Amino acid sequence: MRQTELFSKTRRDAPKDEISKNASLLIRAGFIHKEMAGVYSYLPLGLRTLNRVVAIVRTEMENLGGQEVLLSSLQNADLWGKTGRWSEEAVDIWFKAKLKNDSEVGLGFTHEEPLTNLLTEHRNSHKDFPFYIFQIQNKFRNEVRAKSGLIRGREFLMKDMYSFSRDESEHQKFYEKVKKSYLKIFKDIGLPDVFLTFASGGTFSKFSHEFQVVSMAGEDTIFVDKKKKIAVNTEVCSDEILKDLGLSKENLEEKRAIEVGNIFNLGTKFSEPLNLFYLDKNGNKKPVVMGSYGIGLGRLVGTVAEILADERGLVWPESIAPFQAHLLVLGADKKIKAKADKIYLEFLKKKIDVLYDDREVGAGEKFADSDLIGIPWRIVLSERTEIAGKLEVKERKTGKISHISLNQLFKKFNE
Ligand code: ATP
Ligand code: MG
């Protein structure tokens, strides 16, 4: 894409009311627009990165055997009444509204109820199980604190998966598989230091599990065992549980962290009240055993922005960068410009994602913007590089500069 065609512009300052580092940088670099506290729109650069995160997560969900659906955001109050989750005492983050006929509706903050309910029309024999369903969809939560940019939104993109098994042991097998695939997702995205964390489990199991990234911007406190790569949440950090998990207090460090994913044993908490039963081999009626598995997709974009940025701006891992290469042409020389145009077209032909800074602005501004946007590789064409007969390539992450020929450049991106 040509930068002269990109409608978003970089800016020196974030909005005055923006206190989070990730949102400030993402707004300044033109990735997102702030609508109000906790509500952000994605602009072309931001959407490219978000879509890459989505693609990594979707692939992994499909590898787990998940079938994708898209449930409605508008929710029927009666249905949620059946599990007791419509009341303000049970759930205080609903966005509720009324239809013209005065009946109540809510905007989905999660989707256990409607999914369980609709499945009663499709699955009722032991032969129908197990199966897994996921969606990638905006959730709405009237959060009290929304000061962490994309890390805590009032409207945000989530991947939620739900598993439906015949019994506890069948459920547990899948639950363990999800743990592994979550760790793979965070690794593929390029997040360092993700800890599998033990958190409180609710009625149906001792623990739930969270995936936490150590960061001062986090809203959670965890105790990490660096060697074992696991952690415990504050609420379960008792002597008894530590002993249970084979952890000892001396090896634990207290850290602030961001929860990027969360997996839950739901047992029959939803299947019983919503009537999702099956007939086993002997014709006995049994409730379905469920699990739920969330990942904050917008939160992941915010977390990567927050954690990997340096004093000059964003630093994207190659796996989720909006573009792989940022091609900069400096000066007004027509011949050099024509050569840069040709390189740009060659990139397009080779299907390498490139942002081409073809604007007529000074070198300083181009360099600063390139650092702010954070594309992994910066390629410079200028009078100086023409004389040297080599292009200048800078790695955003390390700042390392090298000089290579055109052939070497295309080879590098074709690998
Ligand atoms: P938190 O403890 O941060 O409030 P949660 O435990 O309520 O989150 P879940 O309901 O399990 O979260 O949602 C699944 C995932 O969605 C979370 O692990 C997180 O990554 C993401 N998420 C939750 N709330 C938000 C939010 N307000 N903004 C962005 N992402 C969120
Ligand atoms: Mg949580």
XYZ file of C-alpha atoms and ligand atoms in Angstrom:
447
model
C 0.000 0.000 0.000
C 1.146 3.518 -0.805
C 1.328 5.746 2.251
C -0.128 8.628 0.222
C -3.280 6.511 -0.082
C -3.480 5.500 3.584
C -6.124 7.810 5.070
C -4.831 7.659 8.637
C -2.083 10.048 9.621
C 0.401 9.762 12.434
C 0.237 12.347 15.175
C 2.613 13.660 17.755
C 0.261 13.548 20.733
C -2.374 11.145 21.963
C -5.743 12.545 23.128
C -5.404 14.283 26.498
C -7.732 11.854 28.252
C -5.811 8.776 27.081
C -3.614 7.468 29.856
C -2.790 3.992 28.617
C 0.470 3.424 26.807
C -0.888 0.911 24.282
C -3.821 3.095 23.209
C -1.681 6.252 23.093
C 0.822 4.631 20.770
C -1.816 2.923 18.636
C -3.748 6.185 18.248
C -0.612 8.187 17.451
C 0.478 5.638 14.840
C -2.990 5.586 13.224
C -3.972 2.030 14.168
C -7.091 2.882 16.164
C -9.468 5.753 16.888
C -10.828 6.479 20.338
C -14.625 6.809 20.345
C -14.937 7.124 24.144
C -13.361 5.561 27.216
C -13.026 1.817 26.594
C -14.368 2.034 23.040
C -12.012 2.030 20.079
C -12.435 1.683 16.314
C -9.878 -0.085 14.161
C -8.343 1.821 11.231
C -6.640 0.083 8.276
C -3.300 -0.537 10.029
C -4.962 -1.725 13.227
C -7.396 -3.923 11.360
C -4.585 -5.598 9.428
C -2.875 -6.515 12.698
C -6.127 -7.579 14.374
C -6.975 -9.773 11.365
C -3.606 -11.475 11.598
C -4.193 -12.249 15.270
C -7.639 -13.582 14.339
C -6.130 -15.793 11.610
C -3.615 -17.373 14.014
C -6.321 -18.064 16.586
C -8.851 -19.347 14.026
C -6.327 -21.802 12.549
C -5.619 -23.214 15.964
C -9.329 -23.510 16.827
C -9.881 -25.393 13.583
C -6.929 -27.661 14.415
C -8.696 -28.489 17.671
C -11.716 -29.559 15.648
C -13.786 -26.463 16.377
C -16.731 -25.444 14.183
C -17.187 -21.743 13.739
C -20.486 -19.956 14.357
C -21.587 -16.362 14.806
C -24.269 -15.874 17.428
C -26.295 -12.719 17.796
C -25.185 -9.888 20.049
C -28.775 -9.061 21.036
C -29.776 -11.388 23.825
C -33.156 -12.556 25.048
C -33.559 -11.751 28.773
C -35.798 -14.782 29.457
C -33.081 -17.205 28.459
C -30.575 -15.671 30.851
C -33.201 -15.738 33.585
C -33.037 -19.554 33.465
C -29.442 -19.588 34.728
C -29.899 -16.612 37.053
C -27.528 -14.452 35.028
C -29.961 -11.719 34.018
C -30.111 -10.088 37.461
C -27.921 -7.128 38.330
C -26.689 -8.964 41.473
C -25.337 -11.862 39.406
C -23.922 -9.851 36.483
C -23.209 -6.152 36.857
C -21.682 -5.494 33.447
C -24.721 -5.975 31.185
C -25.639 -3.371 28.633
C -29.419 -3.652 28.688
C -32.054 -2.077 26.474
C -35.772 -2.355 25.752
C -37.578 -3.243 22.562
C -40.497 -1.087 21.338
C -42.886 -3.553 22.993
C -41.078 -3.030 26.324
C -39.452 -6.477 26.514
C -35.888 -6.498 27.749
C -32.790 -7.404 25.746
C -29.073 -7.320 26.504
C -25.865 -7.114 24.493
C -23.951 -10.385 24.884
C -20.976 -10.252 27.262
C -20.398 -14.020 26.757
C -22.479 -16.735 25.055
C -22.913 -19.898 27.174
C -26.699 -19.484 27.469
C -27.727 -18.950 23.837
C -25.307 -21.580 22.522
C -26.367 -24.244 25.019
C -29.999 -23.432 24.311
C -29.746 -23.675 20.533
C -27.878 -26.987 20.731
C -30.851 -28.688 22.373
C -32.451 -28.593 18.907
C -29.494 -30.366 17.294
C -27.760 -32.768 19.679
C -29.301 -35.357 21.997
C -27.681 -38.763 21.434
C -24.407 -40.073 22.874
C -23.343 -40.505 19.247
C -23.524 -36.718 18.808
C -20.667 -36.024 21.239
C -18.074 -34.658 21.835
C -17.938 -31.503 19.740
C -16.496 -28.017 19.914
C -17.857 -24.679 18.788
C -16.179 -21.309 18.580
C -16.860 -17.795 17.422
C -14.970 -14.575 16.858
C -17.252 -11.779 17.872
C -17.593 -8.468 19.657
C -18.537 -8.663 23.305
C -20.062 -5.826 25.320
C -19.267 -5.224 28.971
C -20.102 -2.175 31.007
C -16.733 -2.254 32.778
C -16.230 0.113 35.699
C -12.591 0.738 34.942
C -11.696 1.191 31.310
C -8.341 2.886 31.582
C -6.106 0.321 29.952
C -6.771 1.011 26.277
C -7.371 -2.130 24.233
C -6.577 -4.226 27.289
C -9.959 -3.422 28.848
C -12.643 -2.375 26.420
C -16.379 -1.900 26.860
C -16.774 -3.366 23.372
C -14.042 -5.773 22.312
C -13.337 -8.680 20.003
C -13.143 -12.066 21.708
C -12.672 -15.633 20.572
C -14.867 -17.864 22.673
C -14.882 -21.624 22.326
C -17.183 -24.072 24.089
C -16.770 -27.826 24.442
C -19.545 -30.382 24.886
C -18.590 -33.789 26.268
C -20.344 -36.856 27.576
C -18.472 -37.092 30.841
C -15.739 -35.587 32.963
C -12.889 -37.688 31.552
C -13.829 -36.915 27.953
C -14.018 -33.243 28.891
C -10.660 -33.296 30.648
C -8.845 -34.701 27.614
C -9.988 -31.791 25.487
C -9.278 -29.249 28.225
C -5.641 -30.395 28.321
C -5.392 -30.125 24.536
C -6.641 -26.544 24.666
C -3.967 -25.623 27.210
C -1.280 -26.690 24.759
C -2.850 -24.973 21.802
C -3.250 -21.719 23.755
C 0.451 -21.688 24.581
C 1.189 -22.269 20.896
C -1.054 -19.350 19.901
C 0.725 -16.921 22.223
C 4.086 -18.151 20.990
C 3.040 -17.794 17.347
C 1.857 -14.262 18.017
C 5.246 -13.420 19.481
C 4.333 -12.720 23.105
C 7.165 -13.420 25.508
C 6.685 -14.824 29.011
C 3.183 -16.209 29.013
C 2.430 -18.108 32.209
C -0.162 -20.799 32.663
C -1.848 -19.619 35.844
C -4.002 -21.457 38.349
C -7.078 -19.443 39.283
C -10.202 -20.217 41.263
C -12.475 -22.701 39.574
C -16.050 -22.232 40.759
C -18.568 -24.960 41.589
C -17.362 -27.622 39.199
C -13.620 -27.716 39.634
C -10.924 -26.620 41.984
C -9.174 -24.495 39.378
C -9.697 -22.592 36.209
C -6.655 -21.621 34.174
C -5.539 -18.277 32.902
C -2.815 -17.290 30.507
C -1.024 -14.302 31.935
C 1.649 -12.066 30.437
C 3.906 -10.307 32.893
C 3.551 -6.535 32.502
C 3.286 -3.502 34.738
C 0.235 -2.491 32.694
C -1.574 -5.605 33.917
C -4.504 -5.379 36.286
C -3.880 -8.770 37.917
C -1.338 -9.921 40.466
C 0.165 -13.379 40.055
C 2.901 -15.363 41.766
C 5.194 -16.919 39.210
C 7.558 -19.843 39.349
C 9.939 -18.894 36.545
C 11.590 -22.291 36.282
C 8.353 -24.252 36.058
C 6.719 -21.591 33.878
C 3.542 -21.702 35.922
C 1.909 -19.216 38.255
C -0.921 -18.916 40.759
C -3.447 -16.147 41.150
C -3.692 -14.222 44.415
C -7.040 -15.774 45.299
C -5.692 -19.336 45.236
C -2.231 -18.667 46.690
C -2.607 -20.576 49.952
C -0.122 -22.933 51.640
C -2.372 -25.896 50.987
C -2.771 -25.222 47.270
C 0.920 -24.478 46.744
C 1.733 -27.843 48.299
C -0.876 -29.431 46.068
C 0.744 -27.953 42.964
C 4.269 -28.826 44.053
C 5.249 -25.164 44.345
C 7.131 -23.555 47.187
C 6.820 -19.974 48.382
C 10.557 -19.281 48.094
C 10.483 -19.851 44.333
C 7.551 -17.532 43.722
C 7.842 -13.950 42.558
C 4.991 -11.461 42.758
C 4.243 -9.875 39.367
C 1.691 -7.657 37.698
C 0.212 -9.393 34.675
C -2.311 -9.163 31.829
C -4.774 -12.027 31.395
C -4.845 -12.795 27.666
C -6.773 -16.055 27.858
C -8.907 -18.015 30.228
C -10.214 -21.605 30.274
C -13.002 -22.954 32.448
C -14.541 -26.248 33.497
C -18.242 -25.499 33.420
C -19.466 -28.961 34.400
C -23.259 -29.067 34.054
C -23.832 -25.510 35.262
C -25.455 -24.527 31.947
C -26.576 -27.840 30.477
C -28.907 -28.671 33.387
C -30.926 -25.441 33.610
C -31.028 -25.081 29.824
C -31.919 -28.692 29.201
C -28.965 -29.935 27.166
C -29.105 -33.669 27.874
C -28.272 -36.769 25.859
C -29.322 -40.394 25.973
C -26.438 -42.727 26.742
C -25.997 -46.238 25.291
C -28.448 -47.664 27.824
C -31.064 -45.018 27.189
C -30.341 -43.063 30.373
C -30.664 -39.273 30.274
C -27.414 -37.469 31.177
C -26.462 -33.773 31.318
C -23.717 -32.611 28.946
C -20.365 -31.643 30.495
C -19.142 -28.283 29.207
C -16.021 -26.141 29.083
C -15.438 -22.587 27.912
C -12.264 -21.134 26.459
C -11.733 -17.395 25.845
C -9.059 -15.292 24.234
C -9.148 -11.498 24.117
C -8.230 -10.713 20.512
C -8.277 -6.936 20.911
C -6.551 -7.307 24.257
C -3.796 -9.278 22.514
C -3.176 -6.417 20.070
C -3.041 -4.001 23.024
C -0.766 -6.298 25.004
C 1.753 -6.730 22.194
C 1.730 -2.966 21.609
C 2.220 -2.278 25.295
C 4.950 -4.831 25.970
C 7.133 -4.732 22.882
C 7.118 -0.963 22.203
C 10.237 1.097 22.838
C 10.796 4.834 23.290
C 10.389 5.457 19.568
C 7.151 3.616 19.058
C 5.500 0.298 18.282
C 7.495 -2.853 17.531
C 5.483 -5.602 15.825
C 6.523 -9.241 15.665
C 6.592 -10.431 12.046
C 3.647 -12.747 12.695
C 1.136 -9.955 13.322
C 2.722 -6.850 11.768
C 0.382 -4.835 9.511
C 3.060 -5.039 6.803
C 6.313 -6.973 6.577
C 8.335 -4.181 4.997
C 8.279 -0.398 5.122
C 9.848 1.028 1.969
C 11.052 4.615 2.291
C 12.205 6.772 -0.585
C 14.109 9.923 0.389
C 14.748 13.120 -1.570
C 13.181 14.519 -4.724
C 15.391 12.820 -7.319
C 13.106 11.527 -10.081
C 15.339 8.596 -10.974
C 15.495 7.353 -7.410
C 11.746 7.742 -7.051
C 11.200 5.729 -10.237
C 13.442 2.987 -8.893
C 11.546 2.908 -5.589
C 8.260 2.678 -7.530
C 9.658 -0.311 -9.382
C 10.742 -2.037 -6.178
C 7.288 -1.398 -4.727
C 5.605 -3.025 -7.732
C 7.975 -5.963 -7.480
C 6.995 -6.437 -3.822
C 3.336 -6.461 -4.843
C 4.028 -8.992 -7.571
C 5.804 -11.241 -5.095
C 2.884 -10.813 -2.656
C 5.068 -9.367 0.073
C 3.068 -6.976 2.284
C 4.714 -3.594 1.950
C 3.885 -0.071 3.023
C 5.547 2.361 0.632
C 6.290 5.815 2.020
C 5.989 7.769 -1.225
C 5.000 11.005 0.524
C 6.792 14.228 -0.215
C 8.026 14.897 3.291
C 11.486 15.124 4.855
C 13.664 12.161 5.778
C 13.389 12.920 9.507
C 9.619 12.714 9.415
C 9.693 9.485 7.431
C 12.136 7.876 9.866
C 10.144 8.965 12.920
C 6.865 7.723 11.445
C 8.424 4.433 10.446
C 9.694 3.872 13.974
C 6.303 4.854 15.418
C 4.352 2.464 13.159
C 6.770 -0.350 13.947
C 6.871 -2.481 10.782
C 9.601 -5.145 11.282
C 11.836 -4.153 8.326
C 12.586 -0.642 7.055
C 14.116 -0.336 3.593
C 15.603 2.996 2.542
C 16.323 4.243 -0.962
C 18.167 7.554 -1.152
C 20.902 9.374 -2.982
C 23.376 7.822 -0.572
C 22.202 4.255 -1.085
C 22.260 4.839 -4.864
C 25.916 5.860 -4.727
C 26.750 2.842 -2.576
C 24.770 0.603 -4.935
C 23.045 -1.098 -2.017
C 19.817 -0.647 -0.136
C 19.732 0.138 3.545
C 17.739 -2.294 5.665
C 16.943 -1.684 9.322
C 15.418 -4.198 11.681
C 12.907 -2.318 13.859
C 13.312 -4.621 16.864
C 17.094 -4.352 17.195
C 17.860 -1.203 15.225
C 20.471 -3.225 13.359
C 21.286 -1.771 9.944
C 22.635 -3.693 6.979
C 23.278 -2.880 3.327
C 22.142 -5.365 0.735
C 21.571 -5.696 -2.976
C 18.135 -5.797 -4.589
C 18.493 -9.523 -5.211
C 19.330 -10.190 -1.595
C 16.349 -8.101 -0.533
C 13.806 -10.149 -2.463
C 15.474 -13.354 -1.342
C 15.145 -12.237 2.254
C 11.384 -11.761 2.029
C 10.763 -14.844 -0.051
C 12.166 -17.156 2.579
P -10.887 -10.026 33.278
O -10.522 -10.881 34.460
O -9.734 -9.362 32.638
O -12.017 -9.073 33.587
P -12.545 -12.191 32.463
O -11.934 -13.177 33.397
O -13.872 -11.619 32.773
O -11.489 -11.006 32.188
P -13.450 -13.876 30.289
O -14.865 -13.602 30.495
O -12.940 -15.222 30.585
O -12.548 -12.766 30.988
O -13.054 -13.490 28.777
C -12.107 -14.189 28.012
C -10.971 -13.272 27.601
O -11.458 -12.069 27.024
C -10.107 -12.801 28.752
O -9.120 -13.750 29.062
C -9.494 -11.530 28.177
O -8.359 -11.857 27.381
C -10.582 -11.004 27.300
N -11.307 -9.900 27.936
C -12.136 -9.971 29.008
N -12.632 -8.764 29.311
C -12.114 -7.902 28.406
C -12.259 -6.491 28.173
N -13.045 -5.753 28.941
N -11.577 -5.931 27.147
C -10.784 -6.695 26.354
N -10.610 -8.015 26.524
C -11.260 -8.617 27.530
Mg -10.304 -12.969 34.756
